[in-house]
Coordinates of C-alpha atoms in Angstrom, one line a residue:
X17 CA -30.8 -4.9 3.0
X18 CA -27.5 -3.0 4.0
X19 CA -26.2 -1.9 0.4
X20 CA -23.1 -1.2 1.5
X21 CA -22.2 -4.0 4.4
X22 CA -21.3 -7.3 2.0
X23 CA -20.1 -9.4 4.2
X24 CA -18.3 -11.2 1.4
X25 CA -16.3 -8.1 -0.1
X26 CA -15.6 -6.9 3.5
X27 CA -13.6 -10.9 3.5
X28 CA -12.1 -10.2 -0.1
X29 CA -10.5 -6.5 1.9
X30 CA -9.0 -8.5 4.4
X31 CA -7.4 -10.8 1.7
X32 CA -6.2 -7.5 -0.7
X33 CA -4.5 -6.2 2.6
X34 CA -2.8 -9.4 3.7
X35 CA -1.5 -9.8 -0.3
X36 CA -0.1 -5.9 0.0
X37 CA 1.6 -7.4 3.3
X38 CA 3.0 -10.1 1.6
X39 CA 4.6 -7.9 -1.2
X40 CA 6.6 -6.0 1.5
X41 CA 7.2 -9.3 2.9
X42 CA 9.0 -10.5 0.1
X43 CA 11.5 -7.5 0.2
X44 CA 12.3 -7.9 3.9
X45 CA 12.6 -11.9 4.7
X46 CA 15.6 -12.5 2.5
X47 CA 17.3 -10.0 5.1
X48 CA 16.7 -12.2 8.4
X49 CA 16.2 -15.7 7.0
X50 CA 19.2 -15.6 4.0
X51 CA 16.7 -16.9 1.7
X52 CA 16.8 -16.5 -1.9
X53 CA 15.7 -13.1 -3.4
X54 CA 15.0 -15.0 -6.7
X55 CA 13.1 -18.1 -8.6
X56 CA 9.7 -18.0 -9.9
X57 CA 8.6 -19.0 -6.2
X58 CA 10.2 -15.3 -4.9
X59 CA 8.3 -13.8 -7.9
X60 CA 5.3 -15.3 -7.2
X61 CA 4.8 -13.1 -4.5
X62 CA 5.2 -10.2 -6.0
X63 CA 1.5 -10.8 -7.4
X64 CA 0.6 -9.4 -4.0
X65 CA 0.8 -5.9 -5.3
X66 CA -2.5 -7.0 -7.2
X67 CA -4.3 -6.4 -3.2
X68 CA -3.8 -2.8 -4.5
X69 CA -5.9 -3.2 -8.1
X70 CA -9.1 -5.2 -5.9
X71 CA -8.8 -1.8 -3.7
X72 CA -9.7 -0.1 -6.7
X73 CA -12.5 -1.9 -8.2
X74 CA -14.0 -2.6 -5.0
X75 CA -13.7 1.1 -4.2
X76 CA -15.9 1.8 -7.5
X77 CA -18.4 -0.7 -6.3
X78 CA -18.9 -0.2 -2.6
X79 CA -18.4 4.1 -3.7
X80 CA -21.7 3.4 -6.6
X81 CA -23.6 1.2 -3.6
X82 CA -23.5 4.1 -1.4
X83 CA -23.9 7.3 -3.7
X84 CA -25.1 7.5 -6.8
X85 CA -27.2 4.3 -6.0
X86 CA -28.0 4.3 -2.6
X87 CA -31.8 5.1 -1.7
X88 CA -31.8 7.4 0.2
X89 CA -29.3 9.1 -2.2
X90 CA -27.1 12.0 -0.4
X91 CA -25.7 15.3 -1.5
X92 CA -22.3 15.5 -3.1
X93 CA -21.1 17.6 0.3
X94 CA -22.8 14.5 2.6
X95 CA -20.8 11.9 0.3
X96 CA -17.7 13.6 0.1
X97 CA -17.8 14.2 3.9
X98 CA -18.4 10.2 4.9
X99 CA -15.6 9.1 2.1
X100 CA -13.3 11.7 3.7
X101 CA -13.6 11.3 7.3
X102 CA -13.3 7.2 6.6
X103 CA -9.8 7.9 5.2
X104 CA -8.4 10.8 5.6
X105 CA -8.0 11.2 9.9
X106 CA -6.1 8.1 10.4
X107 CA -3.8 9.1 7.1
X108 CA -2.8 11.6 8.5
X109 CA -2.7 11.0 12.5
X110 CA -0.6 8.3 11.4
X111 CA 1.5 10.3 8.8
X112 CA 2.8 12.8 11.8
X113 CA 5.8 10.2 12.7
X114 CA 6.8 9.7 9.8
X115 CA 7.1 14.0 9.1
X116 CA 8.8 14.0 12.6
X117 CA 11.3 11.8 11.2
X118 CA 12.2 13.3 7.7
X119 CA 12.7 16.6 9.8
X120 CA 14.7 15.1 11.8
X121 CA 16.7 13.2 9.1
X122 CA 17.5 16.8 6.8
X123 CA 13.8 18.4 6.1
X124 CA 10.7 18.7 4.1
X125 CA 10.7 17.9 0.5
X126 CA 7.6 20.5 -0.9
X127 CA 6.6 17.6 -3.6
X128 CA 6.1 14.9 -1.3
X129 CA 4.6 17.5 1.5
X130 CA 1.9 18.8 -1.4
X131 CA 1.4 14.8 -1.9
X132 CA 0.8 14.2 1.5
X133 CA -1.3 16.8 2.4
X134 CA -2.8 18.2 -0.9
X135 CA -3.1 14.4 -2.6
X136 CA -1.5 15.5 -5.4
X137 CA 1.3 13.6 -6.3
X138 CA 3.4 15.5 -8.6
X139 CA 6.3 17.8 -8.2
X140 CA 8.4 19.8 -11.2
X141 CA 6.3 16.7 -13.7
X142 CA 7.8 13.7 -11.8
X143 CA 5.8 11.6 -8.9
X144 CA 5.8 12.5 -5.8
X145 CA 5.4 10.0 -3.2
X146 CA 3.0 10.9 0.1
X147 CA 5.2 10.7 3.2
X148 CA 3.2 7.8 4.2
X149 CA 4.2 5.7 1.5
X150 CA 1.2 3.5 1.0
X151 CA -0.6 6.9 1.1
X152 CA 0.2 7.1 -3.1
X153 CA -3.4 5.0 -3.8
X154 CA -5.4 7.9 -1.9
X155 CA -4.5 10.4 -4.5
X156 CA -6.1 7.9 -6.7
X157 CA -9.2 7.5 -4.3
X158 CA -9.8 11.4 -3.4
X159 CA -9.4 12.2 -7.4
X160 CA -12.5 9.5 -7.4
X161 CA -14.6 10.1 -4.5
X162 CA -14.0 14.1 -5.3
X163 CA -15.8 13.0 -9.1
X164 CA -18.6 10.9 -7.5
X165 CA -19.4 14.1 -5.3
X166 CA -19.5 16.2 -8.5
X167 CA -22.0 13.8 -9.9
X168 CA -24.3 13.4 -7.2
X169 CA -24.2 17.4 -7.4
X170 CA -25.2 17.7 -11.2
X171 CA -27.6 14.4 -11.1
X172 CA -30.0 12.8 -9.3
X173 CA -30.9 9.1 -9.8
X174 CA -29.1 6.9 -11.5
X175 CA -27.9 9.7 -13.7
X176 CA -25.5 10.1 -11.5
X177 CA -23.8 6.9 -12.2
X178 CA -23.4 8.1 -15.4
X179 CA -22.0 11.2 -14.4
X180 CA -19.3 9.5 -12.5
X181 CA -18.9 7.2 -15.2
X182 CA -18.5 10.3 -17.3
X183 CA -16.1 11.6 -14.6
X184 CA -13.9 8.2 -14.5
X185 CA -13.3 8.3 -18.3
X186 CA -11.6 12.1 -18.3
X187 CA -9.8 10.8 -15.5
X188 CA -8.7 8.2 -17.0
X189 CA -7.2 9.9 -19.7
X190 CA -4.9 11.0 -17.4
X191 CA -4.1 8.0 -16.0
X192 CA -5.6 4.7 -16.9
X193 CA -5.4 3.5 -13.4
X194 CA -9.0 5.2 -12.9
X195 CA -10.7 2.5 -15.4
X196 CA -10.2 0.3 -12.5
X197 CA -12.9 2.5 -10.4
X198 CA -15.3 1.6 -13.9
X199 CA -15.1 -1.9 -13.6
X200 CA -16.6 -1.6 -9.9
X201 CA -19.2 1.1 -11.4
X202 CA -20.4 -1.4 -13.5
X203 CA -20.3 -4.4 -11.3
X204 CA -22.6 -2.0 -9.1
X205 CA -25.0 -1.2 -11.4
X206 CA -25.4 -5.4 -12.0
X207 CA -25.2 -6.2 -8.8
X208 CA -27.5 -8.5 -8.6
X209 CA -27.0 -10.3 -11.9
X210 CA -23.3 -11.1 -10.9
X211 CA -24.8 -12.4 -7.5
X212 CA -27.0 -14.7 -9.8
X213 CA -24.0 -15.9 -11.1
X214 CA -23.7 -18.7 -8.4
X215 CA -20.8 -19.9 -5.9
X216 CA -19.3 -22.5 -8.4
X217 CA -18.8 -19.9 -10.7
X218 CA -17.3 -17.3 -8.6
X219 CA -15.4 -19.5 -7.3
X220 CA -14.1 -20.5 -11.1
X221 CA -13.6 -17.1 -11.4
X222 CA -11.6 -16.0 -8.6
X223 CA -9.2 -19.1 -9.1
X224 CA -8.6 -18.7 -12.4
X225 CA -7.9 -14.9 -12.3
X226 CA -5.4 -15.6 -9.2
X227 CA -3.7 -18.2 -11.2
X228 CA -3.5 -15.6 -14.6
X229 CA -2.1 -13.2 -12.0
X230 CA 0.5 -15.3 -10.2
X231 CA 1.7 -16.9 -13.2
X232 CA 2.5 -12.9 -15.3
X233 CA 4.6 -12.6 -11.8
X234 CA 5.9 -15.5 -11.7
X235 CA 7.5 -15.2 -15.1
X236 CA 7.8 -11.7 -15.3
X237 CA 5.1 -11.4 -18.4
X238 CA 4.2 -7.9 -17.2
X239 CA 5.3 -5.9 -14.2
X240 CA 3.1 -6.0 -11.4
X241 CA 4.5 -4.2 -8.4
X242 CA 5.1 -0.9 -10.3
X243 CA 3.6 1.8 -7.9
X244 CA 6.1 4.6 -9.3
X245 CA 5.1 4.1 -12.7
X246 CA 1.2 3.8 -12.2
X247 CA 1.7 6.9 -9.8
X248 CA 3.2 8.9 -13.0
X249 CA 0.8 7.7 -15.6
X250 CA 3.2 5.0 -17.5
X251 CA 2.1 1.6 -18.7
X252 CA -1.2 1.8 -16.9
X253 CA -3.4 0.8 -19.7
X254 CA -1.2 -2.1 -19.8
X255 CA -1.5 -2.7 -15.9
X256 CA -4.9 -2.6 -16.2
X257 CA -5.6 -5.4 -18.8
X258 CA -2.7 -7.2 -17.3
X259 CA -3.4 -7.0 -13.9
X260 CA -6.9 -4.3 -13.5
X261 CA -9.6 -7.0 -15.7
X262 CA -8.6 -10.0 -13.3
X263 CA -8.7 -8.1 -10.7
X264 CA -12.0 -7.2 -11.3
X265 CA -12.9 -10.7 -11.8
X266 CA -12.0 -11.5 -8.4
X267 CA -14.1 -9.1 -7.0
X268 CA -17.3 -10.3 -9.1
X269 CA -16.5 -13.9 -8.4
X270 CA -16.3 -12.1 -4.6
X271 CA -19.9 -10.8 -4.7
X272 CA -20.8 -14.3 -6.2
X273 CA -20.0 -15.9 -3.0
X274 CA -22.1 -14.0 -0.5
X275 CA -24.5 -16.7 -0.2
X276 CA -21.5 -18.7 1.5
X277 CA -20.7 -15.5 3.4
X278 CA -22.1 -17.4 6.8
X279 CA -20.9 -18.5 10.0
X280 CA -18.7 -17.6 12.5
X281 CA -15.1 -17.8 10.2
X282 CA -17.2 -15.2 7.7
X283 CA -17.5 -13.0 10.7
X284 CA -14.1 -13.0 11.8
X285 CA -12.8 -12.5 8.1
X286 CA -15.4 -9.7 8.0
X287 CA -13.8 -8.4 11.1
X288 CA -10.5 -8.7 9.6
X289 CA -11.4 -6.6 6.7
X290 CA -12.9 -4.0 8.3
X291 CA -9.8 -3.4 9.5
X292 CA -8.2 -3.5 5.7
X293 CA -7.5 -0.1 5.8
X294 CA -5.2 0.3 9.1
X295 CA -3.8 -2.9 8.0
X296 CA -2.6 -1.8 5.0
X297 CA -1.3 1.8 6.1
X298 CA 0.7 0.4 9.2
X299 CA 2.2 -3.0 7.1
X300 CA 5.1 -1.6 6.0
X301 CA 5.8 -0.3 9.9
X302 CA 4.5 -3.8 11.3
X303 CA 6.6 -5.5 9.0
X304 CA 10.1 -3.6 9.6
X305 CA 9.1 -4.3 13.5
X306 CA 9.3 -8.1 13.1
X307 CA 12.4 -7.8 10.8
X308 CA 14.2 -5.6 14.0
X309 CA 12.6 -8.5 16.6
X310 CA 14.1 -11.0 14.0
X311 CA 17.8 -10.4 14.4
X312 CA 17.6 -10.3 18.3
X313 CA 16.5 -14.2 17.5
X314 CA 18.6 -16.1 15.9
X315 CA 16.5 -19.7 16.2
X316 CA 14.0 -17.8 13.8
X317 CA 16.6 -18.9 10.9
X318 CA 14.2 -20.3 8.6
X319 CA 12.5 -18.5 5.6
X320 CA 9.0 -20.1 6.7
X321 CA 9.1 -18.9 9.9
X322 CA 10.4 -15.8 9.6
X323 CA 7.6 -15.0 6.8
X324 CA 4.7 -16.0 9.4
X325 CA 6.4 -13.4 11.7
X326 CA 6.5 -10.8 9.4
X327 CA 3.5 -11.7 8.1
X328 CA 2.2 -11.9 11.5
X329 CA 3.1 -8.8 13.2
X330 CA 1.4 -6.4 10.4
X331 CA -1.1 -7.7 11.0
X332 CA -1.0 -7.7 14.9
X333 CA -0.4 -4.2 14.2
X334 CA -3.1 -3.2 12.1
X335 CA -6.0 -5.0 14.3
X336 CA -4.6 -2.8 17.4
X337 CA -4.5 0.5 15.5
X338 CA -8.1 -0.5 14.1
X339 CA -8.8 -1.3 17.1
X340 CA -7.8 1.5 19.7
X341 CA -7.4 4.7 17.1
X342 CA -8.9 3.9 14.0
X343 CA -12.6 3.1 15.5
X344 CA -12.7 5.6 18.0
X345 CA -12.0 8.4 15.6
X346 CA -15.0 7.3 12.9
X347 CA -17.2 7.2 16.1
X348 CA -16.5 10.6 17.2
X349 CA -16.4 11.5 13.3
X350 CA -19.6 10.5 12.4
X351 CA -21.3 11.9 15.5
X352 CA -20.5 15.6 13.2
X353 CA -23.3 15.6 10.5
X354 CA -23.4 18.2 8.0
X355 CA -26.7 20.7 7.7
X356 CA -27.3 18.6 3.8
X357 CA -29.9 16.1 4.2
X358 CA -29.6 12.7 1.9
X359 CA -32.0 13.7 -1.0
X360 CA -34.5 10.5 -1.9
X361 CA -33.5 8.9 -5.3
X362 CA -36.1 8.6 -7.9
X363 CA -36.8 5.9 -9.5

């Protein structure tokens, strides 16, 4: 069985992009459609910055599933290699517009340059945004996959989990945002007692951690879409209890459901999330792109319909740059195979 192809966590990517959409959303209707930019419905929405904390934890999952766990297991060069050349190209392909455009607008800022190319995103002690905004959660993801290489280096077996378990916890003394990569160690290592939980009780699960979720938005019981603050290591252990521990029960309620995870709807959501990753680069781009079309029609008046444009056209966007760039370069990429051979687990 493919460890890593679930087709039910590739659904639960597309789902975590379309919720980051919808954040960004949020911010750019009230613009077009002269809707409300408050009420406990507006705040609801901000719960989409939450697509961001499943990221995490299925990161820690799918990253276990296919290093420290996968038979064969490969070298920490081999790992670091596939996790690199599955993110990093298209970051930074579609990053050069965006550096054409600061130096166009007054120059280079050296923090934000070292975030973007470096993944280190701090300058003089503050946080430094990447260029490419949504770019800030692949400091977060090299810092990880760079730690699960390290393991797989110093440990064979499943050792190495333990070793990147190991790893997670320093980081996380940094920032706490890295206990969110735990939670999907662990669910890997019980991978298969969580998928004897049963639908029903995913199901339970996923509903009731997107209703704890909505309603801390919806209220304002704890901030959700606080990238800035994460990014410089404040209130994260909050975040994560808040925010990180239902997020992580979505994800196992998630891999409860891949018995359902049939038929050709499962496919096309599959499809969908296998294009998570352009989608959720490019949003921000797709979205500002149906804000412009917006204004040149004024019969799009209404906040509904607006929202389902701008919803809409990220999406549009992401499936062609998935589509066209994105698959393209990982065929080409993976045609390049280092001289490290996967070395057999043990048992």
């Amino acid at each position: 069985m493919d460890r890593e192809r679930i087709i039910s966590l590739q659904i639960l990517r597309f789902f975590a992009a379309m919720a980051v959409v919808t954040l960004h959303v949020r911010n750019l209707v009230p613009m077009v459609a002269g809707a409300s930019g408050s009420g406990v419905a507006f705040n609801a929405l901000e719960s989409g910055a939450a697509g961001v904390d499943v990221f995490f934890v299925l990161s820690g999952l799918v990253i276990a599933l296919t290093g420290p766990l996968a038979k064969p297991q490969p070298s920490g060069a081999v790992f670091f290699w596939r996790r690199w050349r599955r993110v990093a190209p298209l970051y930074f392909l579609l990053t050069i517009p965006v550096l054409v455009a600061a130096i166009r607008s007054g120059g280079l800022d050296p923090g934000r340059v070292a975030a973007t190319f470096l993944f280190w995103p701090y300058a003089a002690a503050r946080p430094a945004y990447p260029y490419l905004e949504p770019g800030w959660t692949l400091c977060f993801e090299m810092a990880f996959y760079a730690s699960v290489a390290l393991a797989l280096a110093l440990a064979k077996s499943r050792r190495a989990v333990i070793c990147a378990a190991l790893a997670v916890g320093a980081l996380s003394i940094f920032n706490g945002l890295f206990l969110e990569f735990g939670f999907g160690l662990a669910m890997a290592s019980n991978r298969d007692r969580i998928m004897r939980l049963g639908a029903p009780l995913g199901v339970l699960l996923i509903f009731a951690s997107l209703a704890v979720i909505i309603l801390e938005a919806s209220f304002h019981l704890t901030p959700i879409d606080e990238s800035y603050a994460l990014l410089g290591g404040r209130g994260t252990l909050r975040h994560v209890i808040a925010v990180g521990l239902p997020s992580a029960c979505i994800v196992a309620g998630t891999l409860a459901l891949e018995p359902w995870a049939k038929g050709r709807l499962a496919s096309l959501l599959s499809a969908g999330g296998d294009a998570s990753f352009a989608i959720y680069l490019t949003n921000q781009t797709g979205a500002n792109a149906a804000v412009s079309l917006l204004r040149f029609l004024p019969s799009w008046s209404w906040a509904a319909t607006a929202a389902s444009f701008c919803l809409g056209m990220p999406l549009l966007f992401g499936l062609v740059i998935h589509r066209w760039i994105e698959r393209p370069i990982l065929r080409d990429l993976k045609r390049l195979r280092l001289l490290a051979r996967p070395v057999a687990a043990a048992d």
